[in-house]
Tab-separated table of C-alpha atoms in Angstrom:
chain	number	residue	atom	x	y	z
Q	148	UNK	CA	7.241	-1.812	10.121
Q	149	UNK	CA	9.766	-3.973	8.458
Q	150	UNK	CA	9.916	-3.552	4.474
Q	151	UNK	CA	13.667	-4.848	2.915
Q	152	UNK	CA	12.533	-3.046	-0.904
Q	153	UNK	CA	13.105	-5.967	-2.543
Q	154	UNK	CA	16.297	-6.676	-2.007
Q	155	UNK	CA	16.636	-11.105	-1.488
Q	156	UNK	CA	19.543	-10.468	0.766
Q	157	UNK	CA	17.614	-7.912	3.370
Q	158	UNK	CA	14.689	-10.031	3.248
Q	159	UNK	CA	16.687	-13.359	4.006
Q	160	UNK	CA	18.366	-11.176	6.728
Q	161	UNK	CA	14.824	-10.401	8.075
Q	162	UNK	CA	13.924	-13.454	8.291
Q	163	UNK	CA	16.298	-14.835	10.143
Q	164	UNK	CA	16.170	-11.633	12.833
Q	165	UNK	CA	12.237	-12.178	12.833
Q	166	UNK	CA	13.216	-15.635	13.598
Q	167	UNK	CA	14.588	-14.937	16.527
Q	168	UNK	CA	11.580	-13.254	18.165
Q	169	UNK	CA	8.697	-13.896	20.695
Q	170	UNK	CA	4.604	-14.113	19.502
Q	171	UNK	CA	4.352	-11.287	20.847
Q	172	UNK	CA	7.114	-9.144	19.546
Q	173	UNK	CA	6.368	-10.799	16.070
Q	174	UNK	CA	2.571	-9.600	16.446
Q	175	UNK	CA	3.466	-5.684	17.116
Q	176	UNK	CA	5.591	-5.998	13.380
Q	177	UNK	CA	3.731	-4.684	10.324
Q	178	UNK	CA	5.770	-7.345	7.283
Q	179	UNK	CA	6.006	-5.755	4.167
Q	180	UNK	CA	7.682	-6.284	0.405
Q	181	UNK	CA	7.485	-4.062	-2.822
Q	182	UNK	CA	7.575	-6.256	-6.086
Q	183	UNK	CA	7.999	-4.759	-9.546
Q	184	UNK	CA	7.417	-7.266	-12.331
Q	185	UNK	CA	7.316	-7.242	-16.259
Q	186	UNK	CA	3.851	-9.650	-16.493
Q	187	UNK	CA	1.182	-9.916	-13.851
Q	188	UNK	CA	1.558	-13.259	-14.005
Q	189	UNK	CA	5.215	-12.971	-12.149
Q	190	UNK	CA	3.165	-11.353	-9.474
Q	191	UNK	CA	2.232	-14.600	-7.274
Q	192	UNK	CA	6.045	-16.277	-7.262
Q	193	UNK	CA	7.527	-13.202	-6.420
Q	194	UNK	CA	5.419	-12.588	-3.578
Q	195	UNK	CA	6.192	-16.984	-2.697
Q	196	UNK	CA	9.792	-16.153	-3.134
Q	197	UNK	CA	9.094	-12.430	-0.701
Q	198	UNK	CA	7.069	-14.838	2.005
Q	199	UNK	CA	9.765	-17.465	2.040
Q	200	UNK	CA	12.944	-15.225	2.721
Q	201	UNK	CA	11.068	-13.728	5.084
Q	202	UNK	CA	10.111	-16.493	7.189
Q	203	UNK	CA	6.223	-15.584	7.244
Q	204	UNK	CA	3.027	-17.211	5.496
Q	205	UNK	CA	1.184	-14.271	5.417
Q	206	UNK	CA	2.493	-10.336	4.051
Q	207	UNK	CA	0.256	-7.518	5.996
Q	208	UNK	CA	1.303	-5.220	3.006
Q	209	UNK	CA	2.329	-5.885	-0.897
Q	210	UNK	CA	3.005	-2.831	-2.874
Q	211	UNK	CA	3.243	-2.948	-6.841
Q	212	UNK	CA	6.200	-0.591	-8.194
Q	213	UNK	CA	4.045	1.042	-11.210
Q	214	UNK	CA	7.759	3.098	-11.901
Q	215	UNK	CA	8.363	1.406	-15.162
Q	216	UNK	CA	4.984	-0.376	-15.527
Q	217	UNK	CA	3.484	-0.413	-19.012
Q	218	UNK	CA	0.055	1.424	-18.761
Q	219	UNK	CA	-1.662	-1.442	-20.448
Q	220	UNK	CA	-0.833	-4.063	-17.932
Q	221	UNK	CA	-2.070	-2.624	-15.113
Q	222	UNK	CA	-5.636	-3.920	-14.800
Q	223	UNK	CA	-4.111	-7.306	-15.614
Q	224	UNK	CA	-1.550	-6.616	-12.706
Q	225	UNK	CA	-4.382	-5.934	-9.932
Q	226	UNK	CA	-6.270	-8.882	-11.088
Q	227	UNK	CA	-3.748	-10.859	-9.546
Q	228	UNK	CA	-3.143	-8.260	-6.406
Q	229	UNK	CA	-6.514	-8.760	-5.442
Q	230	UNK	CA	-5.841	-12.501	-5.903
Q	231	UNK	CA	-3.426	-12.589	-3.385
Q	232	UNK	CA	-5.744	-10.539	-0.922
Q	233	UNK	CA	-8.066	-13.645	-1.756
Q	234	UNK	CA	-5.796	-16.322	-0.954
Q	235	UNK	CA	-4.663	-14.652	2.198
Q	236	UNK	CA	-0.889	-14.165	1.276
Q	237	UNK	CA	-1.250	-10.502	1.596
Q	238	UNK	CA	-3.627	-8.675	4.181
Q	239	UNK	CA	-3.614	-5.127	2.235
Q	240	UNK	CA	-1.903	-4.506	-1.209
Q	241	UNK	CA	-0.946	-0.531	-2.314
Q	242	UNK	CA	0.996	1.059	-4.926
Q	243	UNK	CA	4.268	2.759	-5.077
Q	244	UNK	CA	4.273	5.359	-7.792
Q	245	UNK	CA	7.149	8.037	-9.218
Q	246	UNK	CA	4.665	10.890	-9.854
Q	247	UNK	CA	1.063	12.092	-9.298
Q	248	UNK	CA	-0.189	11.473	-12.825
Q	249	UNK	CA	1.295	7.694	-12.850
Q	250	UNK	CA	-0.551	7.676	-9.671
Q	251	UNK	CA	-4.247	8.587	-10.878
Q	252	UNK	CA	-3.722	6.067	-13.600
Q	253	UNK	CA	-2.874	3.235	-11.095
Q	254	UNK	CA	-5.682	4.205	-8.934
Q	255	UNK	CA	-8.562	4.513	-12.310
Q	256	UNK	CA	-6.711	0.677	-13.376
Q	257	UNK	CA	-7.082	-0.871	-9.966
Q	258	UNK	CA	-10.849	1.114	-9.035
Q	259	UNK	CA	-11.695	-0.209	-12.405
Q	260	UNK	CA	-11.028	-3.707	-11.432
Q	261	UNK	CA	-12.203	-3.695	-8.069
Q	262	UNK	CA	-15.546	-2.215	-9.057
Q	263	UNK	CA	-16.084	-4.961	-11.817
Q	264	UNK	CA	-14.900	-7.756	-9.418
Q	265	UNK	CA	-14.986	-6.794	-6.032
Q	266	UNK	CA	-11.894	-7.252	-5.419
Q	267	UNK	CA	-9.079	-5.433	-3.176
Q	268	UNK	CA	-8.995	-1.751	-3.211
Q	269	UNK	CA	-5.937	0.351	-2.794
Q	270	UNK	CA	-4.631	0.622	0.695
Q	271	UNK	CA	-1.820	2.227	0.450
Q	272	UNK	CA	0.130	4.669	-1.525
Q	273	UNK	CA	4.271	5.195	-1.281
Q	274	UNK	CA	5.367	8.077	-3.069
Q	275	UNK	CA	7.737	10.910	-2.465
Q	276	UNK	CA	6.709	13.609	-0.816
Q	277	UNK	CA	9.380	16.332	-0.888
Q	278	UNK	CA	8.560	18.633	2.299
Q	279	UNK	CA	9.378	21.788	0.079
Q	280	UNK	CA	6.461	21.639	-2.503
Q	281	UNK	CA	3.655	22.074	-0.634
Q	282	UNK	CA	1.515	21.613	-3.931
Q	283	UNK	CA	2.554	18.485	-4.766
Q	284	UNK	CA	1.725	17.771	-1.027
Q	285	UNK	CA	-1.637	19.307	-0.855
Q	286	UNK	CA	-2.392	16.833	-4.529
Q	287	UNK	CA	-1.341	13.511	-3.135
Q	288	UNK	CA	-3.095	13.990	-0.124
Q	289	UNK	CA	-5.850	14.724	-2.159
Q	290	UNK	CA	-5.393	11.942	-4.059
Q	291	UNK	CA	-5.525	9.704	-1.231
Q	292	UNK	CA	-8.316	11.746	0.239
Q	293	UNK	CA	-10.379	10.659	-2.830
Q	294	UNK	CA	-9.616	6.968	-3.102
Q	295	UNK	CA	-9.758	6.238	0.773
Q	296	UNK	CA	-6.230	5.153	0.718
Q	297	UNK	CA	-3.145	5.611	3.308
Q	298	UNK	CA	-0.566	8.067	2.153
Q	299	UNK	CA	2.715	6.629	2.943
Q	300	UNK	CA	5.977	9.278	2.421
Q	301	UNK	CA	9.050	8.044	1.259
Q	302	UNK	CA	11.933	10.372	1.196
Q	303	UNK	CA	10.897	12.117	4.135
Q	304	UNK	CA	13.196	14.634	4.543
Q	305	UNK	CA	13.189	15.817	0.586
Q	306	UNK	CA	17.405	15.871	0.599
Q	307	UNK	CA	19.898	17.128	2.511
Q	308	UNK	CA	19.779	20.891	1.415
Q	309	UNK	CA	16.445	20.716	3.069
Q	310	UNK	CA	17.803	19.470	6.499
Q	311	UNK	CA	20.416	22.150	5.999
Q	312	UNK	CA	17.774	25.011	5.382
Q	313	UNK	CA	15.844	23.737	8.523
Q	314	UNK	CA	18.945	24.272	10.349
Q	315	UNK	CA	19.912	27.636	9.237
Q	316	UNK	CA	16.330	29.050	10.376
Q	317	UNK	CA	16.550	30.909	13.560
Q	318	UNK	CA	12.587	29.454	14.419
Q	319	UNK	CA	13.633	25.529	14.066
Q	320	UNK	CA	16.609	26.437	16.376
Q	321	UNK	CA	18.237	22.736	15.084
Q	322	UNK	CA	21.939	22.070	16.268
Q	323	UNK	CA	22.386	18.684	14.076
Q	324	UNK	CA	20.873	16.976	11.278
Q	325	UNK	CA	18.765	14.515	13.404
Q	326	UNK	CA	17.128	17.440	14.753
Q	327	UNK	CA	15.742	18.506	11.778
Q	328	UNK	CA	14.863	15.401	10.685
Q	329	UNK	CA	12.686	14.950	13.241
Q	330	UNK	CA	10.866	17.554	12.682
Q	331	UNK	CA	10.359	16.760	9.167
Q	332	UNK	CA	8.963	13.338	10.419
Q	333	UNK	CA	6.718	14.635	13.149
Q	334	UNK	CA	5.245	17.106	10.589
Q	335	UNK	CA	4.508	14.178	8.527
Q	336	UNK	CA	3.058	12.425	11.355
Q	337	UNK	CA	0.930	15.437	12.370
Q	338	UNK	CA	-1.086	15.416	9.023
Q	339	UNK	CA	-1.533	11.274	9.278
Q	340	UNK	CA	1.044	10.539	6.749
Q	341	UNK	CA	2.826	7.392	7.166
Q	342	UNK	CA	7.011	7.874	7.305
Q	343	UNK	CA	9.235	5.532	5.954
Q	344	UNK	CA	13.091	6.461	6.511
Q	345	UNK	CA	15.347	5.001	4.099
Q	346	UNK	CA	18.384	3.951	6.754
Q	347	UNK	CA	19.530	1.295	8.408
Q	348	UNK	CA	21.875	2.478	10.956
Q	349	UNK	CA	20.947	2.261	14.819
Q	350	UNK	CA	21.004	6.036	15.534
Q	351	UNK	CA	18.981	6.891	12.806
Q	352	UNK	CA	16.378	4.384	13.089
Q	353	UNK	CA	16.122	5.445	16.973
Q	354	UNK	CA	15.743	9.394	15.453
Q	355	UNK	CA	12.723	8.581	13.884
Q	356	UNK	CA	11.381	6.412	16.486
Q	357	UNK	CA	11.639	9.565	18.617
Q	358	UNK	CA	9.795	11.736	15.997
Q	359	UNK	CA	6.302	11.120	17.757
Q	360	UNK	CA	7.162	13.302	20.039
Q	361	UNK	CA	4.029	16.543	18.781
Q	362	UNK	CA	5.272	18.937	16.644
Q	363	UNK	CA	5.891	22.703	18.575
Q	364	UNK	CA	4.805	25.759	16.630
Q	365	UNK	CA	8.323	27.495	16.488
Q	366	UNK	CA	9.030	24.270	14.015
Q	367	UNK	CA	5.417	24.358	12.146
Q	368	UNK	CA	5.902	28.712	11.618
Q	369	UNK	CA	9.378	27.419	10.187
Q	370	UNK	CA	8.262	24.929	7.914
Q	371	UNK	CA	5.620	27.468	6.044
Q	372	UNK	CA	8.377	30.222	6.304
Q	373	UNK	CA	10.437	28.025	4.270
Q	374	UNK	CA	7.938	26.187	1.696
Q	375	UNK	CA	7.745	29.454	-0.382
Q	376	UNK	CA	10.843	29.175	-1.153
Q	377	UNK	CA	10.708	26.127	-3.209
């Protein structure tokens, strides 16, 4: 999974590494882009200009930052999401949202459209998911639960306190930060919650790689020890 978070430079830089690779090490990527926009009609040349850095005429996922999104432009805005589902420039399309309520609205603009139209549901949603407030875990999953969509964590690990906690618990027995990390991710993993980590460097990237290793129970009896605490 390759997303650059709309930054031109990352994406040009992914394109010319994706450049470099077989069909068939090109077919096991998932190519991604996040847009944010201030009309829905900026939506299609953004996603062009996404496509181009990157080297690819299709995007298997396009997900609209609703951050700073006027409310009222939102059905406008999946009008032309669905539009690019249509024209085949984007396989699935999600959201990326700063809060639960911001994220009910998105989802009752976009069913709204969809339901008149037809058009492309939600796939995906990318929120934070802070590992230390179980109830805001418990009400995005819901949320997702509800609307049939992929809940996609970013922020994974919830800060560095957390990772710090983790390691102080006598359960988790961690000896370095990448340690607890990885349990963070493989908890994630373990409830079918897609992890995106933030990071660029080698060694981290191969940490979470190595996070689908199954999730022991002295690490799951830590993590509820600790969520009451938050």
């Amino acid at each position: 999974y390759v997303d650059a978070g709309r930054d031109p430079a990352a994406e040009s830089a992914l394109g010319s590494a994706m450049g470099s690779l077989s069909d068939e090490q090109r077919r096991r990527l998932t190519v991604a882009t996040s847009i944010t926009v201030d009309a829905a009609e900026a939506i299609a040349p953004a996603v062009q200009a996404a496509m181009e850095r990157l080297g690819v005429e299709t995007l298997d996922l396009v997900c609209l930052i609703c951050n700073h999104m006027d409310e009222s432009l939102l059905e406008s805005a999946w009008v032309q999401m669905g539009a690019l589902v249509a024209s085949g420039k984007a396989t699935l399309v999600g959201i990326r949202c700063r809060n639960v309520v911001q994220a009910n609205i998105a989802f009752s603009k976009a069913n709204a459209v969809s339901g008149v139209s037809g058009g492309a549901k939600v796939a995906v949603l990318q929120m934070p998911m802070h590992p230390m407030v179980p109830k805001l875990q418990r009400m995005l999953l819901g949320v997702c639960r509800r609307n049939r969509c992929q809940m996609v964590c970013l922020d994974p690990l919830g800060g560095a306190d957390y990772a710090k906690s983790i390691m102080e618990c006598k359960e988790v027995k961690c000896t370095q930060d990448s340690d607890a990390a990885e349990v963070l991710f493989a908890y994630n993993l373990g409830r079918g919650v897609a992890v995106l980590p933030s990071s660029t460097e080698g060694a981290s990237l191969q940490m979470a790689l190595s996070a689908k290793r199954p999730l022991v129970a002295e690490h799951r009896l830590a993590l509820d020890l600790l969520a009451p605490q938050a």
